[in-house]
Amino acid sequence: MDVLLVEDDKWLGQAIEIGLTERDFQITWVRSGAAAIGELQRQEYQLLILDLGLPDIDGQRVLQSVRRKQLALPVMILTARDETDQVVQALDSGADDYVTKPFDLNELAARLRALYRRRGGHASAEIQVGSLRLNVNSHEVWVADDPVRLSRREFDLLQLLVSQQRRVFSREQLERQLHHDETPLESNALEVHIHNLRKKLKHKDWIETIRGIGYRFSCD
């Protein structure tokens, strides 16, 4: 199992690298957020272990960057910040699980294996749910093998919804996914993009409105 470890602490990073290697993980270890982003652009991984307290780029920002580009990648957060708000923010930004330092390596390894199983055992460039298929690298989308042309923001929104089918995403989470550059969003931008997605996919029921909360994707 190929794992990217992002941990700036020399001794902790080394201990995790050695411990997980002994437990049959293949570890690539980097010590900064910039190095992590570069490594993920260069190579595909099956799991990401991400420390929140990085020296250059805050771990939350790294996580958000990862989720905009590789939503199929399972992410385990390492944090010394045991405050609830930090954990909630990381999970809302797309983390799948977390452990608080100090932690037991056996527990970390078990959590990683469980996370890998839950996310389907792979972090492929393609995501397929029912008759819907999308490629996160080429930004191509197909429904029943028919190509669907989407704008960048429509693709980003669909990718987030599909990455965790049946999870309810709040308006704030979805709007963060759309606001990936300096271009301002109109107040009704989310509704417009949801409407366009439903029309282009030709399956209005795939994207369900959860009144007062947000939206979720379901395609059986």
PDB file of C-alpha atoms in Angstrom, residues 41-167:
ATOM      1  CA  GLN A  41       1.236  15.924  -8.640  1.00  0.00           C
ATOM      2  CA  ARG A  42       4.150  13.661  -9.530  1.00  0.00           C
ATOM      3  CA  GLN A  43       2.831  10.307  -8.342  1.00  0.00           C
ATOM      4  CA  GLU A  44      -0.382   8.542  -7.350  1.00  0.00           C
ATOM      5  CA  TYR A  45      -0.774   7.300  -3.777  1.00  0.00           C
ATOM      6  CA  GLN A  46      -3.310   5.082  -2.072  1.00  0.00           C
ATOM      7  CA  LEU A  47      -3.328   6.898   1.286  1.00  0.00           C
ATOM      8  CA  LEU A  48      -2.244  10.281   2.631  1.00  0.00           C
ATOM      9  CA  ILE A  49      -1.144  10.857   6.243  1.00  0.00           C
ATOM     10  CA  LEU A  50      -1.155  14.608   6.855  1.00  0.00           C
ATOM     11  CA  ASP A  51       0.069  16.571   9.876  1.00  0.00           C
ATOM     12  CA  LEU A  52      -1.916  19.772  10.444  1.00  0.00           C
ATOM     13  CA  GLY A  53       0.965  21.723  11.981  1.00  0.00           C
ATOM     14  CA  LEU A  54       3.309  22.170   9.017  1.00  0.00           C
ATOM     15  CA  PRO A  55       5.992  24.894   8.865  1.00  0.00           C
ATOM     16  CA  ASP A  56       5.208  26.383   5.453  1.00  0.00           C
ATOM     17  CA  ILE A  57       1.591  25.776   4.463  1.00  0.00           C
ATOM     18  CA  ASP A  58      -1.073  25.078   7.068  1.00  0.00           C
ATOM     19  CA  GLY A  59      -2.244  21.470   6.925  1.00  0.00           C
ATOM     20  CA  GLN A  60      -5.842  22.595   6.459  1.00  0.00           C
ATOM     21  CA  ARG A  61      -4.845  24.429   3.268  1.00  0.00           C
ATOM     22  CA  VAL A  62      -2.931  21.407   2.010  1.00  0.00           C
ATOM     23  CA  LEU A  63      -5.995  19.257   2.656  1.00  0.00           C
ATOM     24  CA  GLN A  64      -8.261  21.643   0.760  1.00  0.00           C
ATOM     25  CA  SER A  65      -5.827  21.680  -2.159  1.00  0.00           C
ATOM     26  CA  VAL A  66      -5.716  17.885  -2.213  1.00  0.00           C
ATOM     27  CA  ARG A  67      -9.472  17.594  -2.129  1.00  0.00           C
ATOM     28  CA  ARG A  68      -9.875  19.923  -5.095  1.00  0.00           C
ATOM     29  CA  LYS A  69      -7.639  17.705  -7.201  1.00  0.00           C
ATOM     30  CA  GLN A  70      -7.676  14.144  -5.823  1.00  0.00           C
ATOM     31  CA  LEU A  71     -10.912  13.506  -4.037  1.00  0.00           C
ATOM     32  CA  ALA A  72     -10.606   9.738  -4.230  1.00  0.00           C
ATOM     33  CA  LEU A  73      -7.482   9.817  -2.033  1.00  0.00           C
ATOM     34  CA  PRO A  74      -8.171   8.703   1.570  1.00  0.00           C
ATOM     35  CA  VAL A  75      -6.710  11.171   4.094  1.00  0.00           C
ATOM     36  CA  MET A  76      -5.684  10.500   7.701  1.00  0.00           C
ATOM     37  CA  ILE A  77      -4.973  13.590   9.798  1.00  0.00           C
ATOM     38  CA  LEU A  78      -2.270  13.729  12.486  1.00  0.00           C
ATOM     39  CA  THR A  79      -2.721  16.505  15.001  1.00  0.00           C
ATOM     40  CA  ALA A  80      -1.402  17.605  18.351  1.00  0.00           C
ATOM     41  CA  ARG A  81      -4.340  19.988  18.546  1.00  0.00           C
ATOM     42  CA  ASP A  82      -7.002  18.022  20.349  1.00  0.00           C
ATOM     43  CA  GLU A  83      -9.482  20.909  20.336  1.00  0.00           C
ATOM     44  CA  THR A  84     -12.807  19.944  18.840  1.00  0.00           C
ATOM     45  CA  ASP A  85     -12.927  22.870  16.415  1.00  0.00           C
ATOM     46  CA  GLN A  86      -9.650  21.851  14.738  1.00  0.00           C
ATOM     47  CA  VAL A  87     -10.844  18.286  14.281  1.00  0.00           C
ATOM     48  CA  VAL A  88     -14.235  19.397  12.964  1.00  0.00           C
ATOM     49  CA  GLN A  89     -12.609  21.810  10.503  1.00  0.00           C
ATOM     50  CA  ALA A  90     -10.346  19.071   9.146  1.00  0.00           C
ATOM     51  CA  LEU A  91     -13.211  16.611   8.757  1.00  0.00           C
ATOM     52  CA  ASP A  92     -15.385  19.262   7.110  1.00  0.00           C
ATOM     53  CA  SER A  93     -12.531  20.026   4.705  1.00  0.00           C
ATOM     54  CA  GLY A  94     -12.494  16.411   3.548  1.00  0.00           C
ATOM     55  CA  ALA A  95     -10.348  14.401   5.964  1.00  0.00           C
ATOM     56  CA  ASP A  96     -11.575  10.837   6.435  1.00  0.00           C
ATOM     57  CA  ASP A  97     -10.171  10.110   9.893  1.00  0.00           C
ATOM     58  CA  TYR A  98      -7.718  11.507  12.441  1.00  0.00           C
ATOM     59  CA  VAL A  99      -5.440  10.518  15.303  1.00  0.00           C
ATOM     60  CA  THR A 100      -4.170  12.811  18.043  1.00  0.00           C
ATOM     61  CA  LYS A 101      -0.506  12.761  19.061  1.00  0.00           C
ATOM     62  CA  PRO A 102       0.810  10.810  20.857  1.00  0.00           C
ATOM     63  CA  PHE A 103      -0.672   7.669  19.303  1.00  0.00           C
ATOM     64  CA  ASP A 104       0.070   3.960  19.114  1.00  0.00           C
ATOM     65  CA  LEU A 105       1.530   2.761  15.798  1.00  0.00           C
ATOM     66  CA  ASN A 106      -0.553  -0.406  15.880  1.00  0.00           C
ATOM     67  CA  GLU A 107      -3.698   1.702  16.162  1.00  0.00           C
ATOM     68  CA  LEU A 108      -2.558   4.004  13.352  1.00  0.00           C
ATOM     69  CA  ALA A 109      -1.840   1.028  11.074  1.00  0.00           C
ATOM     70  CA  ALA A 110      -5.229  -0.524  11.867  1.00  0.00           C
ATOM     71  CA  ARG A 111      -7.033   2.749  11.181  1.00  0.00           C
ATOM     72  CA  LEU A 112      -5.204   3.145   7.865  1.00  0.00           C
ATOM     73  CA  ARG A 113      -6.147  -0.369   6.746  1.00  0.00           C
ATOM     74  CA  ALA A 114      -9.777   0.235   7.736  1.00  0.00           C
ATOM     75  CA  LEU A 115      -9.816   3.560   5.904  1.00  0.00           C
ATOM     76  CA  TYR A 116      -8.345   1.929   2.807  1.00  0.00           C
ATOM     77  CA  ARG A 117     -11.063  -0.737   2.869  1.00  0.00           C
ATOM     78  CA  ARG A 118     -13.848   1.806   3.392  1.00  0.00           C
ATOM     79  CA  ARG A 119     -12.745   3.855   0.408  1.00  0.00           C
ATOM     80  CA  GLY A 120     -12.843   0.865  -1.930  1.00  0.00           C
ATOM     81  CA  GLY A 121      -9.226  -0.243  -1.725  1.00  0.00           C
ATOM     82  CA  HIS A 122      -7.894   2.173  -4.319  1.00  0.00           C
ATOM     83  CA  ALA A 123      -7.413   5.819  -5.126  1.00  0.00           C
ATOM     84  CA  SER A 124      -7.773   5.588  -8.867  1.00  0.00           C
ATOM     85  CA  ALA A 125      -7.829   8.567 -11.202  1.00  0.00           C
ATOM     86  CA  GLU A 126     -11.291   7.376 -12.234  1.00  0.00           C
ATOM     87  CA  ILE A 127     -14.360   7.337 -10.031  1.00  0.00           C
ATOM     88  CA  GLN A 128     -17.352   5.255 -11.108  1.00  0.00           C
ATOM     89  CA  VAL A 129     -20.732   5.211  -9.423  1.00  0.00           C
ATOM     90  CA  GLY A 130     -23.445   3.322 -11.265  1.00  0.00           C
ATOM     91  CA  SER A 131     -23.523   4.564 -14.861  1.00  0.00           C
ATOM     92  CA  LEU A 132     -21.593   7.731 -13.983  1.00  0.00           C
ATOM     93  CA  ARG A 133     -17.834   7.789 -14.535  1.00  0.00           C
ATOM     94  CA  LEU A 134     -15.399  10.673 -14.134  1.00  0.00           C
ATOM     95  CA  ASN A 135     -11.660  11.026 -14.511  1.00  0.00           C
ATOM     96  CA  VAL A 136     -10.137  13.377 -11.935  1.00  0.00           C
ATOM     97  CA  ASN A 137      -7.023  13.988 -14.044  1.00  0.00           C
ATOM     98  CA  SER A 138      -8.540  14.706 -17.457  1.00  0.00           C
ATOM     99  CA  HIS A 139     -11.806  16.169 -16.053  1.00  0.00           C
ATOM    100  CA  GLU A 140     -13.804  13.966 -18.425  1.00  0.00           C
ATOM    101  CA  VAL A 141     -17.274  12.730 -17.473  1.00  0.00           C
ATOM    102  CA  TRP A 142     -19.430   9.997 -18.970  1.00  0.00           C
ATOM    103  CA  VAL A 143     -22.966   8.792 -18.283  1.00  0.00           C
ATOM    104  CA  ALA A 144     -23.585   5.311 -19.695  1.00  0.00           C
ATOM    105  CA  ASP A 145     -20.460   5.849 -21.860  1.00  0.00           C
ATOM    106  CA  ASP A 146     -21.863   9.070 -23.343  1.00  0.00           C
ATOM    107  CA  PRO A 147     -19.522  12.050 -22.766  1.00  0.00           C
ATOM    108  CA  VAL A 148     -20.828  14.986 -20.728  1.00  0.00           C
ATOM    109  CA  ARG A 149     -19.264  18.427 -21.113  1.00  0.00           C
ATOM    110  CA  LEU A 150     -18.904  20.303 -17.817  1.00  0.00           C
ATOM    111  CA  SER A 151     -17.330  23.594 -16.838  1.00  0.00           C
ATOM    112  CA  ARG A 152     -14.441  23.509 -14.371  1.00  0.00           C
ATOM    113  CA  ARG A 153     -16.634  24.519 -11.453  1.00  0.00           C
ATOM    114  CA  GLU A 154     -19.349  22.047 -12.410  1.00  0.00           C
ATOM    115  CA  PHE A 155     -16.740  19.275 -12.500  1.00  0.00           C
ATOM    116  CA  ASP A 156     -15.260  20.307  -9.144  1.00  0.00           C
ATOM    117  CA  LEU A 157     -18.699  20.304  -7.564  1.00  0.00           C
ATOM    118  CA  LEU A 158     -19.646  16.923  -9.018  1.00  0.00           C
ATOM    119  CA  GLN A 159     -16.305  15.440  -7.996  1.00  0.00           C
ATOM    120  CA  LEU A 160     -16.827  16.458  -4.384  1.00  0.00           C
ATOM    121  CA  LEU A 161     -20.374  15.094  -4.256  1.00  0.00           C
ATOM    122  CA  VAL A 162     -19.437  11.796  -5.921  1.00  0.00           C
ATOM    123  CA  SER A 163     -16.332  11.248  -3.795  1.00  0.00           C
ATOM    124  CA  GLN A 164     -18.472  10.436  -0.758  1.00  0.00           C
ATOM    125  CA  GLN A 165     -21.775   9.192  -2.084  1.00  0.00           C
ATOM    126  CA  ARG A 166     -24.764   9.754   0.217  1.00  0.00           C
ATOM    127  CA  ARG A 167     -22.806  12.135   2.450  1.00  0.00           C
TER     128      ARG A 167
END
